[in-house]
Amino acid sequence: MRALPPGARVYILCAVLAALACAAPALTGPGTPWAAVATLGGLYLLCELVKICPRLGDRVPEGIGSFFPVVLAAVYLLPPSAAALVAAPGALAGTVVQRPVLVRRVWHGAQQAIGAWAAGQAYGLLGGPGALGGAGGSVLGPVGGADSGGMARFPYAVLPAAVAAVVFCLVLTALDAGVLATAERRTAAARHGLPTLSQASSGGIPGLAPHCVHGLAGLMMAVMWRSPYGLAAALLVLLPMYISCWVFAQYHRERAAHRDTIRALVHAVDIKDRYTRGHSERVGQASAMIARELGMAGDRLEVVRIAGILHDVGKIGVPTRLLRKDGPLTPEERRTIELHPEYGHEMVRGIGFLGEARAAILHHHERVDGSGYPHGLTGEQIPVLARVVAVADAFDAMTSTRSYSRARPVPTALGELERCAGAQFDPDMVLALVRAIGRHGWHPVVTSDEDLQVIPRTAGPRQTPPPAPGSGPPAPAAPGPAPGPPVLPGLPAQSAQGGAARTRTDAGGGATGPGGSG
């Protein structure tokens, strides 16, 4: 507890006191169905202990998280205060992989008890016990089973159950955000996947959809409990649900393996070409900004980001002396470097989860006027993701210091992209990047010590329209300050390294495009 900031200690203490207040009526009242509380609490505890059992725990995927159907079944079957008691034992026994272990266990217990109590209150207000066939705050008699009440009324019982599951999820999320702000002094938006006190395992089951699925399983368990078959039938519901959680955890484990694969490939590229270290992550970040501005979301947005990260993976097959060469490349050396998109495509062709990213890796050096490589595609023939990555790649190349060029200021780089739109780049992709940086700023997630350029967000994007397609190739870039359109309004001038980059005739865009983008 001493390792936590004072604000976090107070917050956790308040949560514990609130949990005790939620459970107090069940502890002091005469009508608590203790047999049902003990049965459900023990069942939830058993589900959590399976993960740490020496013989079974090593077979349970780490991402399986807390098993909430039992808790939500208690919400539907018991008064809110009794449901809070059911949540405590399993939460206290849940897997904790980070210190302070005791504080985290107590926090889990308090958090889930408050969530169960709040969900029970919402369930009661919407008439859930009556729709399930009971009266008042509970649908159980002494032990449940056939004598507990009437039959459940469907579909009326589904709405209060779904609302209760949503309330349970929202309360856990709100408490999670509070402990994150007090213990780590950051907002939930800045978390970036870092573990917090609220994670009962190394990757719980977050999100509204999984909680709704758990709520449906809990409702099925409650209905079966009240059927003539009683507890035995209710327990049968848990088996397919536990298998579903297992599959869900395996899916997350597979996603983690995908991330590790991508990280290993990017690390290999960074070792190969030390001058562009961090370039892959920044291109992925800029690609995601463009895609988001274009309205892409969900899985496709993630594919765009992965495409940006892996666009240069083929450089592993390019001789290191060419990647680190300071001077201009000979035509033969240029042709060698221009093979890296094909090398990269061959390397990742068998990785099924990359999807569209494979085409972006192959075609990110195509130009809309048809003068690019490797296939000389034009306009709409170039895959959308490749056009996105091409703009992001050139942007980072111009704003980063290379062995052959100094970093340009971000506004200058955007102006150069606009100048080359319609000939080298898709104008829509360029305009999307300009708008995204104008709205959100440029905060590279990975930078080098030499060329850190952070741009705050501004009142709005620059309104200069890109050149019309087919306007012809731009003039060669010359050393010295880059002329052209004005910079984004409100953007400060960049570092002293901000002169225009020297033109290099390499794989980046040639002598007619913005600096070498690799």
PDB file of C-alpha atoms in Angstrom, residues 254-406:
ATOM      1  CA  GLU A 254      -3.145 -15.757 -31.038  1.00  0.00           C
ATOM      2  CA  ARG A 255      -3.420 -11.971 -31.424  1.00  0.00           C
ATOM      3  CA  ALA A 256      -0.522 -11.584 -28.992  1.00  0.00           C
ATOM      4  CA  ALA A 257       1.509 -14.024 -31.098  1.00  0.00           C
ATOM      5  CA  HIS A 258       0.711 -11.921 -34.167  1.00  0.00           C
ATOM      6  CA  ARG A 259       1.981  -8.800 -32.415  1.00  0.00           C
ATOM      7  CA  ASP A 260       5.145 -10.614 -31.401  1.00  0.00           C
ATOM      8  CA  THR A 261       5.695 -11.719 -35.008  1.00  0.00           C
ATOM      9  CA  ILE A 262       5.332  -8.144 -36.263  1.00  0.00           C
ATOM     10  CA  ARG A 263       7.593  -6.826 -33.518  1.00  0.00           C
ATOM     11  CA  ALA A 264      10.295  -9.347 -34.423  1.00  0.00           C
ATOM     12  CA  LEU A 265      10.175  -8.422 -38.112  1.00  0.00           C
ATOM     13  CA  VAL A 266      10.365  -4.701 -37.352  1.00  0.00           C
ATOM     14  CA  HIS A 267      13.248  -5.262 -34.956  1.00  0.00           C
ATOM     15  CA  ALA A 268      15.126  -7.138 -37.683  1.00  0.00           C
ATOM     16  CA  VAL A 269      14.660  -4.172 -40.058  1.00  0.00           C
ATOM     17  CA  ASP A 270      15.827  -1.706 -37.399  1.00  0.00           C
ATOM     18  CA  ILE A 271      18.980  -3.728 -36.796  1.00  0.00           C
ATOM     19  CA  LYS A 272      19.609  -3.875 -40.533  1.00  0.00           C
ATOM     20  CA  ASP A 273      19.249  -0.123 -41.083  1.00  0.00           C
ATOM     21  CA  ARG A 274      20.150   1.830 -37.950  1.00  0.00           C
ATOM     22  CA  TYR A 275      19.571   5.160 -39.699  1.00  0.00           C
ATOM     23  CA  THR A 276      15.819   4.549 -39.968  1.00  0.00           C
ATOM     24  CA  ARG A 277      15.273   3.092 -36.509  1.00  0.00           C
ATOM     25  CA  GLY A 278      11.725   3.880 -35.409  1.00  0.00           C
ATOM     26  CA  HIS A 279      10.672   4.662 -38.992  1.00  0.00           C
ATOM     27  CA  SER A 280       8.379   1.632 -39.227  1.00  0.00           C
ATOM     28  CA  GLU A 281       6.361   2.505 -36.115  1.00  0.00           C
ATOM     29  CA  ARG A 282       6.012   6.137 -37.177  1.00  0.00           C
ATOM     30  CA  VAL A 283       4.789   5.131 -40.642  1.00  0.00           C
ATOM     31  CA  GLY A 284       2.264   2.847 -38.981  1.00  0.00           C
ATOM     32  CA  GLN A 285       1.106   5.716 -36.791  1.00  0.00           C
ATOM     33  CA  ALA A 286       0.774   8.138 -39.711  1.00  0.00           C
ATOM     34  CA  SER A 287      -0.995   5.477 -41.800  1.00  0.00           C
ATOM     35  CA  ALA A 288      -3.547   4.961 -39.032  1.00  0.00           C
ATOM     36  CA  MET A 289      -4.128   8.726 -38.825  1.00  0.00           C
ATOM     37  CA  ILE A 290      -4.833   8.868 -42.569  1.00  0.00           C
ATOM     38  CA  ALA A 291      -7.096   5.814 -42.437  1.00  0.00           C
ATOM     39  CA  ARG A 292      -9.064   7.189 -39.500  1.00  0.00           C
ATOM     40  CA  GLU A 293      -9.542  10.477 -41.331  1.00  0.00           C
ATOM     41  CA  LEU A 294     -10.873   8.517 -44.313  1.00  0.00           C
ATOM     42  CA  GLY A 295     -13.440   6.794 -42.107  1.00  0.00           C
ATOM     43  CA  MET A 296     -11.764   3.411 -41.724  1.00  0.00           C
ATOM     44  CA  ALA A 297     -12.275   1.721 -38.387  1.00  0.00           C
ATOM     45  CA  GLY A 298     -12.050  -1.583 -36.573  1.00  0.00           C
ATOM     46  CA  ASP A 299     -10.071  -4.407 -38.103  1.00  0.00           C
ATOM     47  CA  ARG A 300      -9.302  -2.517 -41.310  1.00  0.00           C
ATOM     48  CA  LEU A 301      -7.764   0.344 -39.361  1.00  0.00           C
ATOM     49  CA  GLU A 302      -5.525  -2.168 -37.593  1.00  0.00           C
ATOM     50  CA  VAL A 303      -4.545  -3.726 -40.941  1.00  0.00           C
ATOM     51  CA  VAL A 304      -3.545  -0.267 -42.226  1.00  0.00           C
ATOM     52  CA  ARG A 305      -1.386   0.295 -39.171  1.00  0.00           C
ATOM     53  CA  ILE A 306       0.285  -3.107 -39.585  1.00  0.00           C
ATOM     54  CA  ALA A 307       0.875  -2.386 -43.282  1.00  0.00           C
ATOM     55  CA  GLY A 308       2.645   0.832 -42.352  1.00  0.00           C
ATOM     56  CA  ILE A 309       4.764  -0.929 -39.757  1.00  0.00           C
ATOM     57  CA  LEU A 310       5.823  -3.737 -42.096  1.00  0.00           C
ATOM     58  CA  HIS A 311       6.114  -1.784 -45.353  1.00  0.00           C
ATOM     59  CA  ASP A 312       9.934  -1.948 -45.366  1.00  0.00           C
ATOM     60  CA  VAL A 313      10.369  -5.499 -44.099  1.00  0.00           C
ATOM     61  CA  GLY A 314      11.901  -6.426 -47.478  1.00  0.00           C
ATOM     62  CA  LYS A 315      14.933  -4.306 -46.648  1.00  0.00           C
ATOM     63  CA  ILE A 316      16.191  -7.353 -44.766  1.00  0.00           C
ATOM     64  CA  GLY A 317      17.112  -8.741 -48.191  1.00  0.00           C
ATOM     65  CA  VAL A 318      18.944  -5.583 -49.331  1.00  0.00           C
ATOM     66  CA  PRO A 319      22.728  -5.343 -48.773  1.00  0.00           C
ATOM     67  CA  THR A 320      23.465  -3.305 -45.663  1.00  0.00           C
ATOM     68  CA  ARG A 321      26.096  -1.199 -47.434  1.00  0.00           C
ATOM     69  CA  LEU A 322      23.405   0.201 -49.735  1.00  0.00           C
ATOM     70  CA  LEU A 323      21.053   1.051 -46.895  1.00  0.00           C
ATOM     71  CA  ARG A 324      23.786   2.917 -45.038  1.00  0.00           C
ATOM     72  CA  LYS A 325      25.426   4.583 -48.014  1.00  0.00           C
ATOM     73  CA  ASP A 326      25.892   8.338 -47.521  1.00  0.00           C
ATOM     74  CA  GLY A 327      26.135   9.442 -51.139  1.00  0.00           C
ATOM     75  CA  PRO A 328      23.921   9.020 -54.211  1.00  0.00           C
ATOM     76  CA  LEU A 329      23.137   5.545 -55.454  1.00  0.00           C
ATOM     77  CA  THR A 330      24.220   4.268 -58.836  1.00  0.00           C
ATOM     78  CA  PRO A 331      21.492   3.039 -61.218  1.00  0.00           C
ATOM     79  CA  GLU A 332      22.434  -0.550 -60.431  1.00  0.00           C
ATOM     80  CA  GLU A 333      22.286   0.083 -56.673  1.00  0.00           C
ATOM     81  CA  ARG A 334      18.940   1.797 -57.089  1.00  0.00           C
ATOM     82  CA  ARG A 335      17.535  -1.211 -58.948  1.00  0.00           C
ATOM     83  CA  THR A 336      18.730  -3.438 -56.115  1.00  0.00           C
ATOM     84  CA  ILE A 337      16.980  -1.353 -53.466  1.00  0.00           C
ATOM     85  CA  GLU A 338      13.831  -1.202 -55.592  1.00  0.00           C
ATOM     86  CA  LEU A 339      13.495  -4.948 -55.121  1.00  0.00           C
ATOM     87  CA  HIS A 340      12.680  -4.551 -51.412  1.00  0.00           C
ATOM     88  CA  PRO A 341       8.859  -4.387 -51.873  1.00  0.00           C
ATOM     89  CA  GLU A 342       8.953  -7.724 -53.683  1.00  0.00           C
ATOM     90  CA  TYR A 343      11.282  -9.189 -51.072  1.00  0.00           C
ATOM     91  CA  GLY A 344       8.888  -8.033 -48.359  1.00  0.00           C
ATOM     92  CA  HIS A 345       5.847  -9.452 -50.126  1.00  0.00           C
ATOM     93  CA  GLU A 346       7.545 -12.829 -50.480  1.00  0.00           C
ATOM     94  CA  MET A 347       8.489 -12.805 -46.802  1.00  0.00           C
ATOM     95  CA  VAL A 348       4.946 -12.174 -45.545  1.00  0.00           C
ATOM     96  CA  ARG A 349       2.939 -13.941 -48.261  1.00  0.00           C
ATOM     97  CA  GLY A 350       2.315 -16.956 -46.063  1.00  0.00           C
ATOM     98  CA  ILE A 351       1.199 -14.945 -43.003  1.00  0.00           C
ATOM     99  CA  GLY A 352      -2.562 -15.143 -43.355  1.00  0.00           C
ATOM    100  CA  PHE A 353      -3.597 -12.614 -40.700  1.00  0.00           C
ATOM    101  CA  LEU A 354      -1.923  -9.737 -42.594  1.00  0.00           C
ATOM    102  CA  GLY A 355      -4.691  -9.689 -45.208  1.00  0.00           C
ATOM    103  CA  GLU A 356      -4.647  -6.477 -47.275  1.00  0.00           C
ATOM    104  CA  ALA A 357      -1.368  -5.444 -45.674  1.00  0.00           C
ATOM    105  CA  ARG A 358       0.501  -7.780 -48.028  1.00  0.00           C
ATOM    106  CA  ALA A 359      -0.630  -5.790 -51.080  1.00  0.00           C
ATOM    107  CA  ALA A 360       0.374  -2.541 -49.370  1.00  0.00           C
ATOM    108  CA  ILE A 361       3.858  -3.910 -48.705  1.00  0.00           C
ATOM    109  CA  LEU A 362       4.218  -4.826 -52.385  1.00  0.00           C
ATOM    110  CA  HIS A 363       2.842  -1.599 -53.896  1.00  0.00           C
ATOM    111  CA  HIS A 364       3.724   1.207 -51.466  1.00  0.00           C
ATOM    112  CA  HIS A 365       6.245   2.644 -53.983  1.00  0.00           C
ATOM    113  CA  GLU A 366       3.795   2.806 -56.875  1.00  0.00           C
ATOM    114  CA  ARG A 367       2.955   6.319 -58.109  1.00  0.00           C
ATOM    115  CA  VAL A 368      -0.434   7.485 -59.290  1.00  0.00           C
ATOM    116  CA  ASP A 369       1.102   8.668 -62.582  1.00  0.00           C
ATOM    117  CA  GLY A 370       2.399   5.142 -63.282  1.00  0.00           C
ATOM    118  CA  SER A 371       6.132   5.872 -62.904  1.00  0.00           C
ATOM    119  CA  GLY A 372       6.538   3.932 -59.668  1.00  0.00           C
ATOM    120  CA  TYR A 373       7.615   0.350 -59.005  1.00  0.00           C
ATOM    121  CA  PRO A 374       7.526  -2.636 -58.974  1.00  0.00           C
ATOM    122  CA  HIS A 375       4.602  -2.914 -61.451  1.00  0.00           C
ATOM    123  CA  GLY A 376       4.037   0.644 -62.648  1.00  0.00           C
ATOM    124  CA  LEU A 377       0.398   0.750 -61.522  1.00  0.00           C
ATOM    125  CA  THR A 378      -1.588   3.961 -61.955  1.00  0.00           C
ATOM    126  CA  GLY A 379      -4.346   5.697 -60.006  1.00  0.00           C
ATOM    127  CA  GLU A 380      -7.079   3.374 -58.794  1.00  0.00           C
ATOM    128  CA  GLN A 381      -5.050   0.338 -59.844  1.00  0.00           C
ATOM    129  CA  ILE A 382      -2.908   0.895 -56.766  1.00  0.00           C
ATOM    130  CA  PRO A 383      -4.485  -0.722 -53.675  1.00  0.00           C
ATOM    131  CA  VAL A 384      -6.001   1.790 -51.253  1.00  0.00           C
ATOM    132  CA  LEU A 385      -3.779   0.720 -48.371  1.00  0.00           C
ATOM    133  CA  ALA A 386      -0.686   1.073 -50.533  1.00  0.00           C
ATOM    134  CA  ARG A 387      -1.681   4.669 -51.364  1.00  0.00           C
ATOM    135  CA  VAL A 388      -2.127   5.377 -47.665  1.00  0.00           C
ATOM    136  CA  VAL A 389       1.246   3.901 -46.727  1.00  0.00           C
ATOM    137  CA  ALA A 390       3.003   5.741 -49.583  1.00  0.00           C
ATOM    138  CA  VAL A 391       1.999   9.119 -48.153  1.00  0.00           C
ATOM    139  CA  ALA A 392       2.834   8.133 -44.572  1.00  0.00           C
ATOM    140  CA  ASP A 393       6.200   6.709 -45.678  1.00  0.00           C
ATOM    141  CA  ALA A 394       7.233   9.847 -47.561  1.00  0.00           C
ATOM    142  CA  PHE A 395       6.047  12.070 -44.704  1.00  0.00           C
ATOM    143  CA  ASP A 396       8.205  10.318 -42.134  1.00  0.00           C
ATOM    144  CA  ALA A 397      11.162  10.160 -44.526  1.00  0.00           C
ATOM    145  CA  MET A 398      11.089  13.940 -44.925  1.00  0.00           C
ATOM    146  CA  THR A 399      10.619  14.666 -41.213  1.00  0.00           C
ATOM    147  CA  SER A 400      13.376  12.295 -40.053  1.00  0.00           C
ATOM    148  CA  THR A 401      17.142  12.654 -40.254  1.00  0.00           C
ATOM    149  CA  ARG A 402      18.738  10.080 -42.546  1.00  0.00           C
ATOM    150  CA  SER A 403      22.301   9.290 -43.496  1.00  0.00           C
ATOM    151  CA  TYR A 404      21.790  11.335 -46.657  1.00  0.00           C
ATOM    152  CA  SER A 405      19.428  14.118 -45.520  1.00  0.00           C
ATOM    153  CA  ARG A 406      18.433  16.293 -42.617  1.00  0.00           C
TER     154      ARG A 406
END
